Structures are given as C-alpha cells and as structure tokens.
Short mmCIF file of C-alpha atoms in Angstrom, two decimals:
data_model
loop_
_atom_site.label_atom_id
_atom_site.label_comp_id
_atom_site.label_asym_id
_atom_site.label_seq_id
_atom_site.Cartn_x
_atom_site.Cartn_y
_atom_site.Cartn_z
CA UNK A 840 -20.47 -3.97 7.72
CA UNK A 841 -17.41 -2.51 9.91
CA UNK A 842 -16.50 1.05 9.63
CA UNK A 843 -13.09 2.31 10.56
CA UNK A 844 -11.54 5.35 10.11
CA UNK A 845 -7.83 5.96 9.61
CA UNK A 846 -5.99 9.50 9.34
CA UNK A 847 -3.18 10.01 7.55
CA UNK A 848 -0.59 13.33 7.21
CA UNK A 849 0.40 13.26 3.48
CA UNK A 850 3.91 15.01 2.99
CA UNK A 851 4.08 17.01 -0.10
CA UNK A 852 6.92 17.24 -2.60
CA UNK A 853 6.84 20.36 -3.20
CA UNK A 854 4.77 23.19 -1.38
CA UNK A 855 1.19 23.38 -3.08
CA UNK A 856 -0.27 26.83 -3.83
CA UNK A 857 -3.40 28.09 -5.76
CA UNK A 858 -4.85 31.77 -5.44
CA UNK A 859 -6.73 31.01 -1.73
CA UNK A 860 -3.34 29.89 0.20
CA UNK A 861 -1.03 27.06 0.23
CA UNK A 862 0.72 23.97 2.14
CA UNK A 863 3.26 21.16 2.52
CA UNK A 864 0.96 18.29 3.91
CA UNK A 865 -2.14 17.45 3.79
CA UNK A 866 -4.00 15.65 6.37
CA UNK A 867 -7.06 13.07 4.89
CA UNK A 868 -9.20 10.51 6.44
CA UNK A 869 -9.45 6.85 4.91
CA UNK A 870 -12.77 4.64 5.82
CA UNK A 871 -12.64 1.49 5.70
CA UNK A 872 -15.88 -1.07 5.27
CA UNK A 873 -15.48 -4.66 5.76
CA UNK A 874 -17.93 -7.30 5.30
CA UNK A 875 -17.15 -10.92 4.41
CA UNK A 876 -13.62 -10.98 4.80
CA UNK A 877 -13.43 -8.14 2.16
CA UNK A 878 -12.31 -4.47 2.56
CA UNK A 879 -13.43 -1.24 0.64
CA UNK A 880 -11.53 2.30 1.05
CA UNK A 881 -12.40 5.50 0.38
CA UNK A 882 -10.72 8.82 1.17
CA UNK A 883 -11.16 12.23 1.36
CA UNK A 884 -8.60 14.96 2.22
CA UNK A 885 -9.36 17.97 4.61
CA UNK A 886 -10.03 21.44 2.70
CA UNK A 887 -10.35 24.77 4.20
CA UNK A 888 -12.09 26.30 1.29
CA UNK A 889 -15.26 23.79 2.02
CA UNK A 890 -15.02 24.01 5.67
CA UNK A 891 -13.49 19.99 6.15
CA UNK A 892 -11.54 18.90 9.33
CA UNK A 893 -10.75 15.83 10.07
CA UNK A 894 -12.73 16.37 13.51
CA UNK A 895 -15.80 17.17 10.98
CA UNK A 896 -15.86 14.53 9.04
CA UNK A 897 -15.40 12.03 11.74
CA UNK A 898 -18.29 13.61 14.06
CA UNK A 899 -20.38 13.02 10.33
CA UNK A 900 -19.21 9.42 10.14
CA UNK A 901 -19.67 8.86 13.56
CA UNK A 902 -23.36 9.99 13.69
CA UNK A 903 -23.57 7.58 10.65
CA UNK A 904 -21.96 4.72 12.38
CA UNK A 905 -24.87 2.70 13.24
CA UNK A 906 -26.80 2.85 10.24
CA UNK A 907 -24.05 1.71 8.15
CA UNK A 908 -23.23 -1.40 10.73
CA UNK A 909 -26.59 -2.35 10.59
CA UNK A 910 -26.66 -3.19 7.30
CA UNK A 911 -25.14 -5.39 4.72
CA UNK A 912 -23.57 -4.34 1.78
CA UNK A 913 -25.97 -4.45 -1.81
CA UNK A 914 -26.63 -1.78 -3.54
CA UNK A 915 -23.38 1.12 -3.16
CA UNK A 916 -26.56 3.52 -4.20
CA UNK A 917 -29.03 2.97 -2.08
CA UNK A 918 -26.46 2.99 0.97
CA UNK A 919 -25.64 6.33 -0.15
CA UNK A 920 -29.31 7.74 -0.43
CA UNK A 921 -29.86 6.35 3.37
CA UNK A 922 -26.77 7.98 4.48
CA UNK A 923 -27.46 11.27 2.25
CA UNK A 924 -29.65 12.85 4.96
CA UNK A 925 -27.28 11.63 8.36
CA UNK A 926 -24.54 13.67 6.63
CA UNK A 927 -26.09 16.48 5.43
CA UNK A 928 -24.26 18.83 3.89
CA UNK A 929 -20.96 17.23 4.64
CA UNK A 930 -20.06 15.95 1.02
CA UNK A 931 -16.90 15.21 1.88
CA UNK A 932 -17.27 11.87 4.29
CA UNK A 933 -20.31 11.28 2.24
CA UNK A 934 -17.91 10.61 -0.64
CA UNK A 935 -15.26 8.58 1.79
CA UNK A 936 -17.70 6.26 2.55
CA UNK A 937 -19.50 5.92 -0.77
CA UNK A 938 -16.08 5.57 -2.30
CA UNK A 939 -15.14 2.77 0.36
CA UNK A 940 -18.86 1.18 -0.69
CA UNK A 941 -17.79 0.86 -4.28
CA UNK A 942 -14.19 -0.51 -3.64
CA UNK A 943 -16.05 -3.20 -1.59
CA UNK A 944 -18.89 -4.01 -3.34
CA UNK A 945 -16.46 -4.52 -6.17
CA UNK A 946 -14.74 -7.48 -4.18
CA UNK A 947 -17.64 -9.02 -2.93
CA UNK A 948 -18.26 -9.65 -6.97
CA UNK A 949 -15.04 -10.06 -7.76
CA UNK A 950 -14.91 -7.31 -10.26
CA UNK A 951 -13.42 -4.31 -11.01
CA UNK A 952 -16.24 -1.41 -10.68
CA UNK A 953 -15.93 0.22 -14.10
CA UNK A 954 -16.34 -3.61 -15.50
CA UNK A 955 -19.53 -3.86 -13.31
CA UNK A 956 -20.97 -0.95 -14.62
CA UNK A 957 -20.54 -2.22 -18.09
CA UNK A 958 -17.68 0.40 -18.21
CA UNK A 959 -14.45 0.01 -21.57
CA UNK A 960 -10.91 0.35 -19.43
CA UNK A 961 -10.14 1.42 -23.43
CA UNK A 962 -8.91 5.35 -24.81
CA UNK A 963 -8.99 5.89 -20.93
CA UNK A 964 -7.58 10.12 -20.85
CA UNK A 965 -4.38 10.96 -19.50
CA UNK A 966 -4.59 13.13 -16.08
CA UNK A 967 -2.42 16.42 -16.26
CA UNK A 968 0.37 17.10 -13.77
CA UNK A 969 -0.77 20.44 -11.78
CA UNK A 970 2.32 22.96 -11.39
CA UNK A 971 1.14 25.03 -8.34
CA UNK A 972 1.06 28.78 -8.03
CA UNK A 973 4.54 30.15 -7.51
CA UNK A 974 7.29 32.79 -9.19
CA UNK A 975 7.94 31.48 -13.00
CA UNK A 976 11.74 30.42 -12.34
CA UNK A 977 9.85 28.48 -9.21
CA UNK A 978 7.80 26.79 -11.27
CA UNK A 979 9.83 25.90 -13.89
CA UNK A 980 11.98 23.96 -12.20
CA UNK A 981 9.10 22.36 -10.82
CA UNK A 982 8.06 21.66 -14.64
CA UNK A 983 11.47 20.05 -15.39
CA UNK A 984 10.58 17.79 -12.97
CA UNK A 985 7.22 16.81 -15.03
CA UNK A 986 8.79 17.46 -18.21
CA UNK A 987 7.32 13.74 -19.74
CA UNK A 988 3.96 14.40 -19.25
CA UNK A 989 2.12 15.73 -22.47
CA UNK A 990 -0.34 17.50 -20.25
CA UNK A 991 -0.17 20.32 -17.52
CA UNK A 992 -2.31 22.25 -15.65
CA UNK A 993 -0.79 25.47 -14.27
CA UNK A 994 -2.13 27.26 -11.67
CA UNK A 995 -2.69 31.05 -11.82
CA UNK A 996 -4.18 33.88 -9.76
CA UNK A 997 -1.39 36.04 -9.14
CA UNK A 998 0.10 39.89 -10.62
CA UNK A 999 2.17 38.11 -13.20
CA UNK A 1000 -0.15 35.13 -14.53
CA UNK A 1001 0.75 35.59 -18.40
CA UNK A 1002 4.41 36.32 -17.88
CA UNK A 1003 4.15 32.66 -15.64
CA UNK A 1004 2.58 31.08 -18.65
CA UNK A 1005 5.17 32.56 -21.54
CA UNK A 1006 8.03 31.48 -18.91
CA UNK A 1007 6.59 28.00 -18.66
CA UNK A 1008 6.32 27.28 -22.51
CA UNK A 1009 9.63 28.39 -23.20
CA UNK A 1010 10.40 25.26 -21.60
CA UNK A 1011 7.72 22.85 -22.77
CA UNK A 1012 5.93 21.45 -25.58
CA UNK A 1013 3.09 19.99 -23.27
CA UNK A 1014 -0.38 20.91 -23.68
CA UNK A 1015 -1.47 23.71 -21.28
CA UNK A 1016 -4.76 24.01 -18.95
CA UNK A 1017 -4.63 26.72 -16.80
CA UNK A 1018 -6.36 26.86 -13.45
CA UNK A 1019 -7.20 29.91 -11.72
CA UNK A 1020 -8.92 29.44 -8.55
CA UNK A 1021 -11.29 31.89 -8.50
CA UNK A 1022 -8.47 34.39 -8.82
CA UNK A 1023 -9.92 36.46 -11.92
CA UNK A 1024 -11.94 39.52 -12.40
CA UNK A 1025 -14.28 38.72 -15.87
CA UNK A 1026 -12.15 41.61 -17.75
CA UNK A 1027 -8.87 40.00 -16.71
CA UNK A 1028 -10.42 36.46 -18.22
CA UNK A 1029 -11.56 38.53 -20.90
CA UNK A 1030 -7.98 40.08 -21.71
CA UNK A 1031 -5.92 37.04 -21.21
CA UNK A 1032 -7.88 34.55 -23.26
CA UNK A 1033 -6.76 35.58 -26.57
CA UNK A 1034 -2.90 35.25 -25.39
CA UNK A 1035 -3.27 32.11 -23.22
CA UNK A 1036 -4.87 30.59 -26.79
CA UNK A 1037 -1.87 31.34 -28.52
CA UNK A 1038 0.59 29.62 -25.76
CA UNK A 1039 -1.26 26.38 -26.44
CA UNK A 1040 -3.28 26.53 -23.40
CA UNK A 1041 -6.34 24.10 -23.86
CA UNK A 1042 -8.97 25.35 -21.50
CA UNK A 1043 -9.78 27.94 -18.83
CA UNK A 1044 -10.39 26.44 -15.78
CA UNK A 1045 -12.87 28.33 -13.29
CA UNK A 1046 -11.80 32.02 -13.37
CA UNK A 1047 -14.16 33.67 -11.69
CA UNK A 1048 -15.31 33.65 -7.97
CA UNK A 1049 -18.78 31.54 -7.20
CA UNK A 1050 -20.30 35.06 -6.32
CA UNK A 1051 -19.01 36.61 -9.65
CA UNK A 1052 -21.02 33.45 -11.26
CA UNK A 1053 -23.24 35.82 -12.65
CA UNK A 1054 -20.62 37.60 -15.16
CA UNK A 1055 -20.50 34.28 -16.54
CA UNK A 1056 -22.42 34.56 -19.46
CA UNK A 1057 -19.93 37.72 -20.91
CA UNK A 1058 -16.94 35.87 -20.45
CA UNK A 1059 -18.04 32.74 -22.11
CA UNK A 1060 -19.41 34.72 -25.20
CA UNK A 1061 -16.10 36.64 -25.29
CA UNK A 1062 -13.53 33.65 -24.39
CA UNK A 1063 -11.77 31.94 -27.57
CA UNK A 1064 -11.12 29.27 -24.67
CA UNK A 1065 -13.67 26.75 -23.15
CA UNK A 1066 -14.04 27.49 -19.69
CA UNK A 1067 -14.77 24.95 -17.17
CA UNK A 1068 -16.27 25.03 -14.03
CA UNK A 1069 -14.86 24.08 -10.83
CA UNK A 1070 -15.94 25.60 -7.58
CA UNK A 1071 -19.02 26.96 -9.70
CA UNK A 1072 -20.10 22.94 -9.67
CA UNK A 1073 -20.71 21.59 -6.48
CA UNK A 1074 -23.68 19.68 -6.36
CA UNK A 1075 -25.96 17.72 -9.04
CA UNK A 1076 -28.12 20.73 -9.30
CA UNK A 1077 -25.25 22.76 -10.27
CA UNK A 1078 -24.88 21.42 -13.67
CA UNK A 1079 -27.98 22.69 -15.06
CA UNK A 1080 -26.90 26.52 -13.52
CA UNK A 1081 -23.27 25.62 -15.24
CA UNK A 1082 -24.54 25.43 -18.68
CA UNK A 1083 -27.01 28.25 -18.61
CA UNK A 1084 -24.28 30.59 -17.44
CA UNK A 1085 -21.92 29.32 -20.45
CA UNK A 1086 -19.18 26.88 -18.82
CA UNK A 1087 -18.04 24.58 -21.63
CA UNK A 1088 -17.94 21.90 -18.87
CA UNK A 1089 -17.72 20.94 -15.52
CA UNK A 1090 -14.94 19.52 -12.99
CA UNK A 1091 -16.36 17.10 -10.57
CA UNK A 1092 -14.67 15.63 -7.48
CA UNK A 1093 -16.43 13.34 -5.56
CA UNK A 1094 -15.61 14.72 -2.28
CA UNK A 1095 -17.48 17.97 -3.94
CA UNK A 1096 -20.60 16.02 -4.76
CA UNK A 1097 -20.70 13.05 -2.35
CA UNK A 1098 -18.87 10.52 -4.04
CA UNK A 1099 -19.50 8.17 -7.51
CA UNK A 1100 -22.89 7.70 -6.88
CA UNK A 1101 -23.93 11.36 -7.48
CA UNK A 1102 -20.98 11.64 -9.97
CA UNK A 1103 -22.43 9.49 -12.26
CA UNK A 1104 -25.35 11.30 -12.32
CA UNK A 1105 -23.82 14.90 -13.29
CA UNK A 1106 -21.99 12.99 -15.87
CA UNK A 1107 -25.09 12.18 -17.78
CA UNK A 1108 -26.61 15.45 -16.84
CA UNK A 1109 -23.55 17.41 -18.28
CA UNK A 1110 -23.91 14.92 -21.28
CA UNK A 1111 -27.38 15.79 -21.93
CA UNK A 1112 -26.14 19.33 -21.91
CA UNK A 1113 -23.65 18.46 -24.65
CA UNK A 1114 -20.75 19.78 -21.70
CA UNK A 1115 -17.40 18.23 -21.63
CA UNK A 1116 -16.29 16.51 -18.28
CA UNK A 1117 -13.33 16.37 -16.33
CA UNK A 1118 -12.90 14.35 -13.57
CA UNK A 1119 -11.22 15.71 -10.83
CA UNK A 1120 -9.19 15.71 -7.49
CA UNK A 1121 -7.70 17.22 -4.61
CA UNK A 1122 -4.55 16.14 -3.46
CA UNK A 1123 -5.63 12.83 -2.35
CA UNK A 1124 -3.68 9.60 -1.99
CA UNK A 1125 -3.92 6.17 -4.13
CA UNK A 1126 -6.73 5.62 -2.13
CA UNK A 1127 -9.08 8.54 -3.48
CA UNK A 1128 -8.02 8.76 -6.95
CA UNK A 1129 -7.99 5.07 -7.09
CA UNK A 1130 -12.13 5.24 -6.72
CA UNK A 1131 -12.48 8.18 -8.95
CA UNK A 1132 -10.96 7.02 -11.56
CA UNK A 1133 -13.69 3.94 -11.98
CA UNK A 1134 -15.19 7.49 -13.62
CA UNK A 1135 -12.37 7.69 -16.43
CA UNK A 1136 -14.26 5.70 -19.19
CA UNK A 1137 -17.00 8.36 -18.93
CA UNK A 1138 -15.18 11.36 -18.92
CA UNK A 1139 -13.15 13.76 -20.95
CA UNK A 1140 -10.67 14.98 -19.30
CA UNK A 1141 -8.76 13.84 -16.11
CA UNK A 1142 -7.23 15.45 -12.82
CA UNK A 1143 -6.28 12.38 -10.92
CA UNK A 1144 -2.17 13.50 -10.31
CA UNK A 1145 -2.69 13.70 -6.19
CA UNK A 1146 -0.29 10.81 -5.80
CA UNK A 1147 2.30 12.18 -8.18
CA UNK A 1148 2.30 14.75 -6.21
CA UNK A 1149 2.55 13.61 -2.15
CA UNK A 1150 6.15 12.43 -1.41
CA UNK A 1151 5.29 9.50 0.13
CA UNK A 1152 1.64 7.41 -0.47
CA UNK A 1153 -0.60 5.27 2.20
CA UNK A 1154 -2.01 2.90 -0.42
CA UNK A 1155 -1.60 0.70 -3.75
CA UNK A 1156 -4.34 1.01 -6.16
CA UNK A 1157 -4.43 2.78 -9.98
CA UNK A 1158 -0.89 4.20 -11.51
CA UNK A 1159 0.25 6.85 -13.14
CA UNK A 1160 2.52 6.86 -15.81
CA UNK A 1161 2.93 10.44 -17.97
CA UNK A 1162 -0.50 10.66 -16.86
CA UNK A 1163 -1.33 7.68 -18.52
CA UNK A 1164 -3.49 5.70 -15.41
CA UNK A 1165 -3.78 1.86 -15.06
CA UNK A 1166 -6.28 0.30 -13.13
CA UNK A 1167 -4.91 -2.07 -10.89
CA UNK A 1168 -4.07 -5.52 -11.24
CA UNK A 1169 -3.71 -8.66 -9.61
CA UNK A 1170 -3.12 -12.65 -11.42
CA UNK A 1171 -6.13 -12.84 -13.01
CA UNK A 1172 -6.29 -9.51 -14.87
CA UNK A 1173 -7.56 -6.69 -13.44
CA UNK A 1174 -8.15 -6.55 -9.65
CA UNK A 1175 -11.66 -6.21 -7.94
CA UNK A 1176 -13.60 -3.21 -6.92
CA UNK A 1177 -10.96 -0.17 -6.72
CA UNK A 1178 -8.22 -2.49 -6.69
CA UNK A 1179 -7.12 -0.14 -3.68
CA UNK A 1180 -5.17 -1.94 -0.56
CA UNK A 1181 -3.16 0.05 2.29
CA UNK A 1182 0.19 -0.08 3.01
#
C-alpha cells in the first residue's frame, strides 16, 4: 500500500461551542491508502481536549509509514492490531488509517463495507443536528436554520442551561438530546432532569466530568433520563466501567477508540450489557462520517451531522437529509467500501 496524508482547514458555518471552548474551523488530516488502482480515506479532525495536532498525528503516521507500505491490504483488522502498538496511545490517526483500510478494502471487493459485514442498509437512525453552546436568542436562530430535522442535540454547560432549553422548544417540535460536556455538577444533573423530561428532551448526554465518574451511580439512580456516556467511554475497556457506574449507553467515535475495528467490538460489548449505542462524531468532513456510518445498522442512535455543519466539505461520500443518511451510490447500486472520494 501507499500512504498519503492530506490536511485540510474546514470553515464552519456557524461558530461551534460546547462547555470546554469553541471555534470557527477546524483543521483535520485525511489518509489516503492505495493499492491496486484503488483508494481508501479516512479522517480524523484535531481536538484539544485529547491532546491531537495535526503535527501529532502525522509524527504517529509517519513512525507507522513503513509497516503499512510493506504490506498488502487483507484483513482491515489485523492491519489495525499490527499498527495498534506503533501508535500507541494516539487513537486518533489510529482511526484515520483504519478508517482509510475499510474504505479500501471495500473497493478491492467491490462492496460496500456494511454489505461485507453482512450488515441491513434498512431502519438505518436519523443523526441529530447539534445546536452549539451559545445565548438562547443565539441559538435559536441557529435552530430556524435546522428547523426540518426531527432530532436535535443541544449543547449545554452554561449559567442559564434550562432557560436555553425552554427558549429552544418554544420554537420546535423536534425531539431534544441535550449534551453537556462535562459541564455539570451531579446535583445540577440531579435538579434539571425532571424539567429537561418534561421539554421532550430524550437523553442526557455525559454530564459529569471523567474525574466526577465516580458520582455516577447517584445520578443514574436519581435521573428520569437515560444518560449516556461520552468522554466517560474512551476505550474498549471503558464499556464494562460505563455500565457498572449506571450510563444507559455509550457514545463512540472512532477517533476516540481507534477506528471501526475496535468500534465494533464495544458495540457488542455494550450489547451484552443490554446499553443503548450511539454512534458518534466530531466535526469531521464527508470523509469521517462517511466510514462511521458503515456502524449505523448496529447502532441506536446517530451523531454523524459534521458535514451539515462545515460551510464548505473536502469529499463526496454518505448524505444527509433531515438527518436521514444515505450511503453512497454509484450505477450499480450502492458504491464500494465507504463510497468516500475527494474533491
């Protein structure tokens, strides 16, 4: 194989905040495999929270570089478990390149990868649109914007969280999910549950910081609302810790956890578990959420709305209608491995 690496600035349309911070582009790295006359791409996007730089996750990559052009492309899995200890704990261009893998592997069979996992593109869930943190008129209008999709996610975190979730209903008949980035103390999740039920708000999404993990248990047994971990689930071995602590389910990203190959595997260990699963992302482009969602037809829910939300994309791959995604497609029906191709 042929690894390349692309960078890419992706302009936001509107200024994205959570509780940690906020910003109006965000810089990602694209690899690109090719073997065969085929190309694979996989992304992932920089993030301060987990410590990614572009310069980071191209030193990783680079370190990897010669055992990936060694080889020839089989098995996406067992590329990943040779490349699991050159990138240690670099998850992020772990994922990039697994993701690429897939997308690849996919065209060398000619398939799409859900259909060669024996995957149904059926009852796929919609993603939610995520309003980001701002004052409630601020976000509003950003809602109006959204106002066709059935499902939003609303970020919280701030002085004024319920008053932003009242404001935001007045204006919408859309189910609710409500994100607050660690932002929470366990007495504030404790106190706003009851209300945030009663605005039509589906599901608390991590409230409490990793550290705090440990009030868990009290806020689950006093929460009308599912909560869901986020940050809290990281890593496959953070499943098991999820559902003893008393998250109703977990959130996984595969730049979290290293890409679909490890994301498969918390799926049926949060299945075992009898948690619900979301499928998640950060703000990537076509080309990230394009891989993930080869993840839909095993999932619950679904945060794939990064290219709904960059104002201008890098890449052709899944769409999103109302949050309703469709793979892509080419002539002959649905198009091979992650159907992703850059602009």
């Amino acid at each position: 194989m042929k690894l390349t690496l692309h960078t890419f600035e992706l302009p936001l349309v509107y200024e994205f905040r959570i509780a940690r911070g906020g910003y109006s582009v965000q810089p990602t790295l694209v690899v690109e495999l090719e073997q065969d006359g085929c190309r694979g791409y996989g992304e992932a996007t920089t993030n301060s929270y987990y410590g990614r730089t572009l310069e980071s996750m191209t030193r990783t990559l680079e370190q990897a570089r010669a055992e990936i052009e060694v080889r020839e492309l089989g098995d996406p899995a067992a590329l990943w478990a040779r490349l699991d200890p050159l990138c240690g704990d670099d998850r992020f261009a772990l994922s990039a390149v697994d993701l690429a893998a897939y997308d690849l592997w996919g065209k060398l069979l000619g398939k799409p990868v859900f259909e060669a996992w024996n995957l149904s593109p059926a009852a796929l869930p919609r993603s939610c649109i995520t309003i980001g943190l701002d004052e409630p008129d601020v976000m509003a209008a950003k809602l109006r914007d959204f106002a066709d999709w059935p499902i939003v996610k609303i970020k919280l975190g701030s002085s004024h969280d319920l008053e932003i979730v009242r404001r935001l209903r007045q204006d919408s008949e859309a189910v609710f999910r409500v994100d607050a980035n660690c932002g929470w103390t366990a007495e504030q999740t404790i106190a706003y549950a009851p209300e945030l039920r009663g605005l039509g708000v589906e599901f608390i999404e991590q409230p409490l910081p990793v550290e705090r993990n440990d009030e868990m248990p009290r806020v689950a047994a006093a929460s009308p609302l599912p909560i869901i971990a986020d940050e809290s689930c990281v890593l496959e071995s953070d499943v098991a810790i999820c559902h003893h602590l008393g998250f109703a389910g977990v959130n996984i990203k595969t730049v979290k956890c290293g890409g679909l190959t490890p994301a498969r595997r918390m799926i049926e260990a949060a299945r075992g578990r009898q948690m619900s699963v979301m499928v998640g992302c950060m703000t990537e482009s076509t080309v990230g959420v394009s891989g993930a969602a080869q993840l839909l037809p095993l999932v619950d829910f679904a945060d794939l709305d990064g290219p709904a939300l960059i104002g201008q994309d890098i890449a052709t791959g899944i769409t999103l209608r109302r949050g309703a995604i469709e793979f892509a497609r080419n002539e002959q029906g649905y198009a091979p491995g992650s159907g992703i191709e850059l602009l």
